[in-house]
Short mmCIF file of C-alpha atoms in Angstrom, two decimals:
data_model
loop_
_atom_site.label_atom_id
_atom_site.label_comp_id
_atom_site.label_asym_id
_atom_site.label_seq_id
_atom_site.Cartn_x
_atom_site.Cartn_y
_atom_site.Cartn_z
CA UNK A 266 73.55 67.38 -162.76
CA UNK A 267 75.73 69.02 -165.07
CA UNK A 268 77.62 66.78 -166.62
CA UNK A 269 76.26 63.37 -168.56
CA UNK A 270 77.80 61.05 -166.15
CA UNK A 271 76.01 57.39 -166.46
CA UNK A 272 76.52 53.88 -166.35
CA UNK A 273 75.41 51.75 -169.33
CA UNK A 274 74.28 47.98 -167.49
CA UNK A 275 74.25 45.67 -169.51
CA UNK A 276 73.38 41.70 -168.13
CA UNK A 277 74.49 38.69 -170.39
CA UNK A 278 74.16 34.53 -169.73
CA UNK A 279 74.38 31.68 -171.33
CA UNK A 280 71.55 31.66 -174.30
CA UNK A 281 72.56 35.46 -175.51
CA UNK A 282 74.17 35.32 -179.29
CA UNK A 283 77.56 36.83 -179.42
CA UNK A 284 76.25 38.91 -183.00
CA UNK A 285 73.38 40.36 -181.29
CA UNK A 286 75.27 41.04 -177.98
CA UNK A 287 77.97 42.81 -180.45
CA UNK A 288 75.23 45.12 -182.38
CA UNK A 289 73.51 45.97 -178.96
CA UNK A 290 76.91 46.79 -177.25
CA UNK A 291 77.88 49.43 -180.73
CA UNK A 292 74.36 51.22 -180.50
CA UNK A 293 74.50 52.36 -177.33
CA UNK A 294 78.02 53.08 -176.81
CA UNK A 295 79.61 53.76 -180.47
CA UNK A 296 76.64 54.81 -182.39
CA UNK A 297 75.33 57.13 -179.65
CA UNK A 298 74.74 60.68 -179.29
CA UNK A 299 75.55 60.91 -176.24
CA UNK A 300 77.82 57.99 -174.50
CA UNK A 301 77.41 56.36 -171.10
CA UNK A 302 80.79 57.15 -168.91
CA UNK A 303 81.28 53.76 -168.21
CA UNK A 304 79.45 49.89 -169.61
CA UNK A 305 79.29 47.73 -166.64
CA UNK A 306 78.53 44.14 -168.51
CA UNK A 307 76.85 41.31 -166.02
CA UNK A 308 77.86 37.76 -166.75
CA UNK A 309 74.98 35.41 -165.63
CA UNK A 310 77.08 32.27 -164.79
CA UNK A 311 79.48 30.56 -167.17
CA UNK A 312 78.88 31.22 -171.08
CA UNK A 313 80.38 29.33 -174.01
CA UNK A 314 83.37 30.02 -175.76
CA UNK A 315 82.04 31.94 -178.83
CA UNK A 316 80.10 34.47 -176.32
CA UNK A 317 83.06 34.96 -173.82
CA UNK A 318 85.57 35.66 -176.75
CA UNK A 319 83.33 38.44 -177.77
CA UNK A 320 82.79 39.97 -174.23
CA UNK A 321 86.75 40.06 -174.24
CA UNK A 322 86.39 41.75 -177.66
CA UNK A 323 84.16 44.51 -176.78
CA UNK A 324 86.29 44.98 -173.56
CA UNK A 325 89.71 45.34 -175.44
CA UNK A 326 87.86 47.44 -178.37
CA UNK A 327 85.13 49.63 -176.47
CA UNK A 328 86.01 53.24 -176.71
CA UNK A 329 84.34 54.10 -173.01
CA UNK A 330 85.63 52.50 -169.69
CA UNK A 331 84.13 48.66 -170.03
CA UNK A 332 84.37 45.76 -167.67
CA UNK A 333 82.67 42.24 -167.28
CA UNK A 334 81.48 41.48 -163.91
CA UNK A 335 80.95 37.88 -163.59
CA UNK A 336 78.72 35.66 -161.55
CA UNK A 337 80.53 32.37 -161.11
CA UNK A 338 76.68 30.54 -161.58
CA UNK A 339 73.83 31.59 -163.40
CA UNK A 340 71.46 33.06 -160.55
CA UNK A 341 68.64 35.09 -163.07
CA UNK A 342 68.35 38.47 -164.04
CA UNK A 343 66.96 40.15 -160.45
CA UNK A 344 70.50 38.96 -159.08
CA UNK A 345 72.63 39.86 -162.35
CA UNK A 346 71.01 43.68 -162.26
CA UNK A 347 71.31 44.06 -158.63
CA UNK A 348 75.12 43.08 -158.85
CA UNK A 349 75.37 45.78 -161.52
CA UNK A 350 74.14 48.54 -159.60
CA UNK A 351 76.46 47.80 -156.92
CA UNK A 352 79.27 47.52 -159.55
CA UNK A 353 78.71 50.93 -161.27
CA UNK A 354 80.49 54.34 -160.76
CA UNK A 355 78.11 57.26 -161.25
CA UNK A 356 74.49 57.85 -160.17
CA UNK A 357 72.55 57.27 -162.75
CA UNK A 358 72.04 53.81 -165.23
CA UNK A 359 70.65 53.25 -168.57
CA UNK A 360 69.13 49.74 -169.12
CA UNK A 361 70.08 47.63 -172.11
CA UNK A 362 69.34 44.45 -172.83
CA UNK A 363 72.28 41.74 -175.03
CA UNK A 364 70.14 41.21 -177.96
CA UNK A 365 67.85 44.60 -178.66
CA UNK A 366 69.39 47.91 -180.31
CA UNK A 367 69.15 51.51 -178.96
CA UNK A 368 68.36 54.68 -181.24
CA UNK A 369 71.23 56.94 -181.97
CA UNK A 370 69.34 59.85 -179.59
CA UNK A 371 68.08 57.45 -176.93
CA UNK A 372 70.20 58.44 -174.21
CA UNK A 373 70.20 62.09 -175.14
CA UNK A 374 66.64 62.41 -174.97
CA UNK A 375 66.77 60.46 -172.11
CA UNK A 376 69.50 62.57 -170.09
CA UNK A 377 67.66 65.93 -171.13
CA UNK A 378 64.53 64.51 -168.73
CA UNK A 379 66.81 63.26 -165.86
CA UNK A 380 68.58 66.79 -165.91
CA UNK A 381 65.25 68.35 -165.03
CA UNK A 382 65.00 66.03 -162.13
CA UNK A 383 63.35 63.04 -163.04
CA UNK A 384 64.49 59.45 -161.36
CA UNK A 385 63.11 57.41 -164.09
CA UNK A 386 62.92 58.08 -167.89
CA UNK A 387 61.49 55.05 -170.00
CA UNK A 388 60.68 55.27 -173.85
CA UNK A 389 58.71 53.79 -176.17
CA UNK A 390 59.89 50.82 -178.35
CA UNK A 391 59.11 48.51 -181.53
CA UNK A 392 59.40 45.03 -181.86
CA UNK A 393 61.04 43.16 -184.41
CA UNK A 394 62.11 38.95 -185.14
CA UNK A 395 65.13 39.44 -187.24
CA UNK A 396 65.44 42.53 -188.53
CA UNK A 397 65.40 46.33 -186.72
CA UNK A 398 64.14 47.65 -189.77
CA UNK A 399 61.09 45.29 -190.20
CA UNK A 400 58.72 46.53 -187.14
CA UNK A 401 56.17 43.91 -185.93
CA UNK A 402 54.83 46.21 -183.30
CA UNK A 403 55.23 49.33 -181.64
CA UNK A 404 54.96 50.08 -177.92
CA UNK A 405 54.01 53.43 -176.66
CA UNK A 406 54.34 53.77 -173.31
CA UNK A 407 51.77 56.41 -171.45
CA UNK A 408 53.00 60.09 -170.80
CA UNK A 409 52.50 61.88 -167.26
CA UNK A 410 53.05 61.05 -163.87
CA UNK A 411 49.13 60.83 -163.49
CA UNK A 412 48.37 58.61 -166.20
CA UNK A 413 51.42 56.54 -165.57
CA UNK A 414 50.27 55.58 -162.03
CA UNK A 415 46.72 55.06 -163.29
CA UNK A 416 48.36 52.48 -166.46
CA UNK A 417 50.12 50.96 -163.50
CA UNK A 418 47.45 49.68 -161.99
CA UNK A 419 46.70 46.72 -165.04
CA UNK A 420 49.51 47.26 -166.97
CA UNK A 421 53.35 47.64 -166.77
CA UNK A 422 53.57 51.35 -167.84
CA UNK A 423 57.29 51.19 -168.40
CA UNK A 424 59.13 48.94 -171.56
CA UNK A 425 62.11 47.75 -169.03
CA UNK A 426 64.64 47.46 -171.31
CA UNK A 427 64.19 51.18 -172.45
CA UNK A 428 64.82 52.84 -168.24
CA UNK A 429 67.36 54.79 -167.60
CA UNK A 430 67.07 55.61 -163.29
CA UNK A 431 68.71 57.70 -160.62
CA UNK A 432 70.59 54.63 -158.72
CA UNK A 433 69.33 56.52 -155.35
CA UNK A 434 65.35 55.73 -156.30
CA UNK A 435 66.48 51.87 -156.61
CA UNK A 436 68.25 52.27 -153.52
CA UNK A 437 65.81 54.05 -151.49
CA UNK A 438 63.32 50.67 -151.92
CA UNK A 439 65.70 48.04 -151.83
CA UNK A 440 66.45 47.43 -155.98
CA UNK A 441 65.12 45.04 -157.57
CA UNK A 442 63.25 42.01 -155.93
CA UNK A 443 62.64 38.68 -157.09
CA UNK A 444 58.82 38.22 -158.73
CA UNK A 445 59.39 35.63 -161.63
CA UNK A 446 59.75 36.88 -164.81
CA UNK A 447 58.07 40.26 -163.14
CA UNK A 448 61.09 41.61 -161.69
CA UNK A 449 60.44 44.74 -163.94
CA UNK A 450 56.87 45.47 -163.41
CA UNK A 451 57.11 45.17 -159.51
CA UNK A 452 60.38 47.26 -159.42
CA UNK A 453 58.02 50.30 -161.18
CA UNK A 454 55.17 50.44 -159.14
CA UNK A 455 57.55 50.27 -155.76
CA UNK A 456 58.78 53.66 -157.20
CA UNK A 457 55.86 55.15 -157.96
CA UNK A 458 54.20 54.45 -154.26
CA UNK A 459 57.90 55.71 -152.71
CA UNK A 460 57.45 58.79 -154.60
CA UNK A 461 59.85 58.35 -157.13
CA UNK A 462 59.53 61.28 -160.38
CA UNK A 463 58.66 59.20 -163.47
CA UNK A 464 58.13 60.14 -167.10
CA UNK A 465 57.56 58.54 -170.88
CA UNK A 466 59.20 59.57 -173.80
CA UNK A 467 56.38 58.17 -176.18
CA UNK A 468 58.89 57.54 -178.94
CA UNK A 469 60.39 54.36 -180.18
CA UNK A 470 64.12 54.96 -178.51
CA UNK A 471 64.56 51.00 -178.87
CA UNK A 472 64.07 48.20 -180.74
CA UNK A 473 63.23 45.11 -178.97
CA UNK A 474 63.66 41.89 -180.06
CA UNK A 475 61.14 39.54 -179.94
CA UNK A 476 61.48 35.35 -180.71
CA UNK A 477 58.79 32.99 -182.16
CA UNK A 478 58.61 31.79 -178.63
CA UNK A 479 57.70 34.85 -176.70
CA UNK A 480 54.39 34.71 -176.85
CA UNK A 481 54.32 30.62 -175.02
CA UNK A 482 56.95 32.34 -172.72
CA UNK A 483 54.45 35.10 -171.76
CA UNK A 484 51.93 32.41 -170.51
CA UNK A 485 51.39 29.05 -168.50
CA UNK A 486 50.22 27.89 -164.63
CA UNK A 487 53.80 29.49 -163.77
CA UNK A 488 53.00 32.96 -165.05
CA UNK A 489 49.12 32.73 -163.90
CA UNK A 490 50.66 32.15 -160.59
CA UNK A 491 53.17 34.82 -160.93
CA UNK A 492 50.69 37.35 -161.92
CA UNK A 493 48.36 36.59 -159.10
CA UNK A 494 50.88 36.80 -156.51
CA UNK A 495 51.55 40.26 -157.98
CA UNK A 496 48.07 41.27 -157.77
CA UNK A 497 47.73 40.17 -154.36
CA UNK A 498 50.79 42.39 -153.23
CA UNK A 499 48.76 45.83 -155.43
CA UNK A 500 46.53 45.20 -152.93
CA UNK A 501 47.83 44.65 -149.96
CA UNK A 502 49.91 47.90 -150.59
CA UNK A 503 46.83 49.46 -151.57
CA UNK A 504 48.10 50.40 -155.24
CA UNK A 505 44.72 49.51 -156.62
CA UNK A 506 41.33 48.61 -155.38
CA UNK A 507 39.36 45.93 -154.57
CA UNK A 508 37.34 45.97 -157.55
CA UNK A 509 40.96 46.87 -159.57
CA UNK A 510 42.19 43.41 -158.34
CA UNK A 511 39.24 41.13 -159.21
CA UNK A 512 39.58 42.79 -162.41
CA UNK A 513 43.02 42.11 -163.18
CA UNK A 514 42.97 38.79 -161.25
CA UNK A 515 40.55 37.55 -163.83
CA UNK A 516 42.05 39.22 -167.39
CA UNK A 517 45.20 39.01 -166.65
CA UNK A 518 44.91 34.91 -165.37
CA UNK A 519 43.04 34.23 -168.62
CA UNK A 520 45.42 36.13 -170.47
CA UNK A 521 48.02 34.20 -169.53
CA UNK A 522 46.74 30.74 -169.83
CA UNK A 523 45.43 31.84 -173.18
CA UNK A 524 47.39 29.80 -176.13
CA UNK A 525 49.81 31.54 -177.68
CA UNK A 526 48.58 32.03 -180.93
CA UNK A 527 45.68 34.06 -179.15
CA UNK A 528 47.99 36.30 -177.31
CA UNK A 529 49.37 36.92 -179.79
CA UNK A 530 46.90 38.78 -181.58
CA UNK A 531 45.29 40.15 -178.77
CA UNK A 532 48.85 41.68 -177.93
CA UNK A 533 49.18 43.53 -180.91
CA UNK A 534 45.80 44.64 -180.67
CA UNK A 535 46.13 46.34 -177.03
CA UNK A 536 50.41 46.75 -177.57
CA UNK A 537 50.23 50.76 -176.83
CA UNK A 538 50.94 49.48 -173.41
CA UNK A 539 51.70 45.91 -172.94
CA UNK A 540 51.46 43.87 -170.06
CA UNK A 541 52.51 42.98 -166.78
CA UNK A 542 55.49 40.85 -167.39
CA UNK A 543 55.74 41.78 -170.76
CA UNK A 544 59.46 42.75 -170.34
#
């Protein structure tokens, strides 16, 4: 590559705030170092008024090529992201979530990996409730194809809302699947068993925001269910061991049906990496 040519995807439904959709949109077109070519927006199903007003805003006002591509019912993010890939022009696409803000540098740092050959360039992220400024918790992602793979087999080893990929890597293993609120998780480890060239930027490229319900969303039967089908398929595929399995099939089950108060602090305490499902 010798041009920055990328896609900025960016999925949107019905519960995303039109304020934070606007400040997400600005940093990582407007206030960016380096601009995607084009913003391919995803519209999960029908939205209300206030929200599709704005996504005609940031159409008529975006200073890069931007279109809505809309979903005429609300099918879930695996769906909305795979539509997006089809939808977008060039070869490679950074991830960005409606209501989370990108660094000024983000996509430069990440373009200057990809140019060296990379198909996958995550970063590390904080957390915040309300304000980008006030960080509840930082997530630093590991470093190295080797210790990546190894982080992969208990945690997720990339913050999903942070990727930026080669569209060809997604392509060559069929996108992204349906695996509850897993999507993410699953999607990285196929990569890393096809082969794929992954890489960390350790720093905080992102900041994610994070409501006073995550931690009851990260949890339940539903997502002990979830996360034991997805240890069941690590194995079969023979991504981790036996004894790997048992492990995670136990900490990660009771980490899930954990109350949420208790995740939470044991979150922060082990947030260097997160967790499956995590985001």
């Amino acid at each position: 590559m010798t041009r920055a040519e990328f896609s900025l995807l960016l999925p949107v439904y019905a519960g995303d705030d039109p304020v934070f959709l606007r400040r997400a949109f600005e940093s990582s077109v407007q206030q960016q170092t380096l601009r995607p070519s084009e913003a391919v927006i995803v519209q999960d199903g029908p939205v209300p008024a206030a929200l599709a007003a704005e996504l005609e805003r940031i159409v008529e006002s975006s200073p890069i090529p931007t279109r809505v591509v809309a979903l005429p019912e609300n099918q879930g993010l695996t769906v909305a992201l795979n539509t997006g890939l089809e939808a977008v022009s060039y070869p490679v696409v950074a991830r960005m979530d409606a209501d989370d803000v990108s660094v000024p540098d983000r996509f430069a740092r990440q373009w200057g990996l990809l140019e060296q050959g990379y198909d996958l360039v995550g970063t590390g992220m904080t957390e915040f409730e309300s304000d980008p400024a006030v960080v509840s918790a930082t997530r630093v992602p590991p470093v190295g194809a080797e210790r990546i793979r190894d982080h992969a087999r208990s945690h997720n080893p990339f913050n999903h809302p942070t990727m930026m990929y080669r569209t060809a890597a997604l392509e060559r293993i069929g996108g992204y699947e349906p695996f509850g609120k897993m999507e993410d998780y699953w999607l990285g480890v196929r990569l890393i068993a096809d082969g794929a060239r992954v890489e960390n930027i350790p720093d905080p490229l992102l900041n994610y925001r994070v409501g006073s319900g995550a931690f009851a969303r990260r949890g339940g039967w539903s997502e002990a269910k979830t996360e034991w089908r997805l240890q069941r398929e690590l194995l079969r595929m023979g991504f981790v061991t036996r004894g790997q399995y048992a492990r995670n099939v136990v900490l990660k089950g009771a980490y899930r049906l954990m109350p949420a108060w208790v995740k939470r602090i044991l979150f922060r305490k082990i947030v260097g990496g997160g967790l499956p499902g995590d985001r």
